[in-house]
Amino acid sequence: MTWSGMGGTFFIDATKETEADVRWAGHPQDNAYEVGLEQCAANYAPLTPLSFLERTADAFPDRLAWVYVAETANYSQFRERCRRLASALAKRGVKPGDTVAAMLPNTPPMLEAHYGVPMAGAVLNSINVRLEAQTIAYILDHGEAKVLLTDSGFAPTVQQALSTLENPPCVIDVVDLAEPGERLGEITYDGLLAEGDPSFEPLYPADEWQAIGLNYTSGTTGHPKGVVVHHRGAHLNAVGQALACEMPLHPVYLWTLPMFHCNGWTFTWGVTLQAGTHICLRRVEPGPIYEAIADHGVTHMCGAPIVMNMIANAPDEARRSFAQRVRAMTGGAAPPAAVLQRMAELGIDMMHLYGLTECYGPASVCAWQDEWRVLSADDIATKQARQGVSYPTLEGLDVFDPESMTPIQRNGIEIGEIMLRGNTVMKGYLKNPEATEEAFKSGWYHTGDLAVIHDDGYAEIKDRSKDIIISGGENISSIEVEGALYRHASVLEAAVVARPDKTWGESPCAFVTLKDGEHVTAEDLMAHCRTLLAGFKIPRTVLFGPLPKTSTGKIQKHILRDKAKALPS
Ligand code: ADP
């Protein structure tokens, strides 16, 4: 059913009469609280994270907004640069609703794009810089990017992608002297900012449901899906981050999580909300991380467990001591107990988050409970390895039997699928109504993650029903890797599953049947994949033999998953 309230029609649940139906039936729209008390400019504004920058630049104009090697900008300068960017994009023809893509590392232009692009009313499409040319071309084409901001260090791959496009975007080169590379466009980022008006009036969204970001996720099909996120969700999730991650005013935030990954889990906006300093970092390496923690007094950072692992196991010469305690949020996979303990000894307190691109990054947090203090280190690590409870800004997180859509028992044994609902769930997939409908059926977003719920209400992931492999924090579609293997002339059949990996969490493991009389080695197939796929997607294990099938001929991936798990590490 639907109901009309302030601001429009809202979808609640198509299938059942909810408690809200009953309550609203008893709350007529013409009662005294609804008459003469209208929404107007004075009492209602669409939520947007753009307001965070305005407020912080007004309140703390001289505080450091970002630091990158020897360059810095205070909040007044940061706002001015973002306004220039928005104005220059508008002058070059970017209109509200247009897509501006960014192929950038964690440098200031990427941060500025998170404000300057939506200030022009446009939608920011952040591209994973580790992708291969073919997928980048697909994303630019599918997202219909009008402009591409690209770091000149990535020129060879980007040029290859652009060369295949019928309607290539206008290219703006971000030239970083750290890795100058090659120029592809007609103007540099600095040249573009010079064209812009520093007093440009930002175009705030007329409706908070307007898109702010387009983030492609490998999903479960060969082609990535374009997750569309809106201003309201970005605002709320950023507020949720500050609350759930206990990030008080003036954090010093180190950019070890790629900003292209769900807009840096919305910390791009959340750190600005709290008038913090963004410490930009081009490469995630132990030396510069320790240096930043020691020299800039970093208080918060995020990253996949592999990044935390790298910090915990850094070589002695890369380490620096620091006085403050650091809070590090990790997600994408559960953090191993050893990493949690080692990090705590180093002065870094870990927090475990869980989420997906479809919900702006983290949706749940393994919130700390004071009673855990008396537990042994091992027991604390076991508690903290769970994915936890909902963010305060999400309406619902539950684990259901996906068929009956009924909650599973909270006994830590029964397994169901994690479902999410609320204002920090995506608008849907761009130009893909079938996938959107499928993802939202029965009024919940179906995550494809299989979990138990413990008696304290904390969820713990046990498996996945979707065909993805998560290696070093990056999602890999097994179907895409299979597609690459099938393009080898000697391959008859291929199936790719996740193999547990000490370093990467998981790695792609391929099971291959060759055509009669063909002889190729595992190395041959890996080399073949290298010509088609980004490095992180190449199978690290290739095993030959017949594939287990059902009576209808479907490959039984669960058997292969078990085989991959049983391989010696
Ligand atoms: P993220 O930035 O959270 O990795 P993606 O959309 O790339 O976002 O990947 C989402 C998937 O990653 C989830 O569906 C889940 O399978 C996995 N994932 C995310 N966080 C965790 C976690 N804390 N523990 C286990 N798996 C996780």
Short mmCIF file of N, CA, C and O in Angstrom, two decimals, residues 205 231 306 350:
data_model
loop_
_atom_site.label_atom_id
_atom_site.label_comp_id
_atom_site.label_asym_id
_atom_site.label_seq_id
_atom_site.Cartn_x
_atom_site.Cartn_y
_atom_site.Cartn_z
N PRO A 205 19.63 20.49 -4.45
CA PRO A 205 18.57 19.69 -5.08
C PRO A 205 17.18 20.24 -4.72
O PRO A 205 16.96 20.62 -3.57
N HIS A 231 20.53 12.35 -2.56
CA HIS A 231 21.02 13.35 -1.61
C HIS A 231 20.59 13.02 -0.18
O HIS A 231 21.36 13.15 0.76
N ILE A 306 42.33 -6.30 4.66
CA ILE A 306 43.69 -6.42 4.10
C ILE A 306 44.54 -5.18 4.40
O ILE A 306 45.75 -5.28 4.63
N MET A 350 39.73 -1.16 16.68
CA MET A 350 39.00 -1.51 15.46
C MET A 350 37.50 -1.55 15.72
O MET A 350 37.04 -1.94 16.79
#
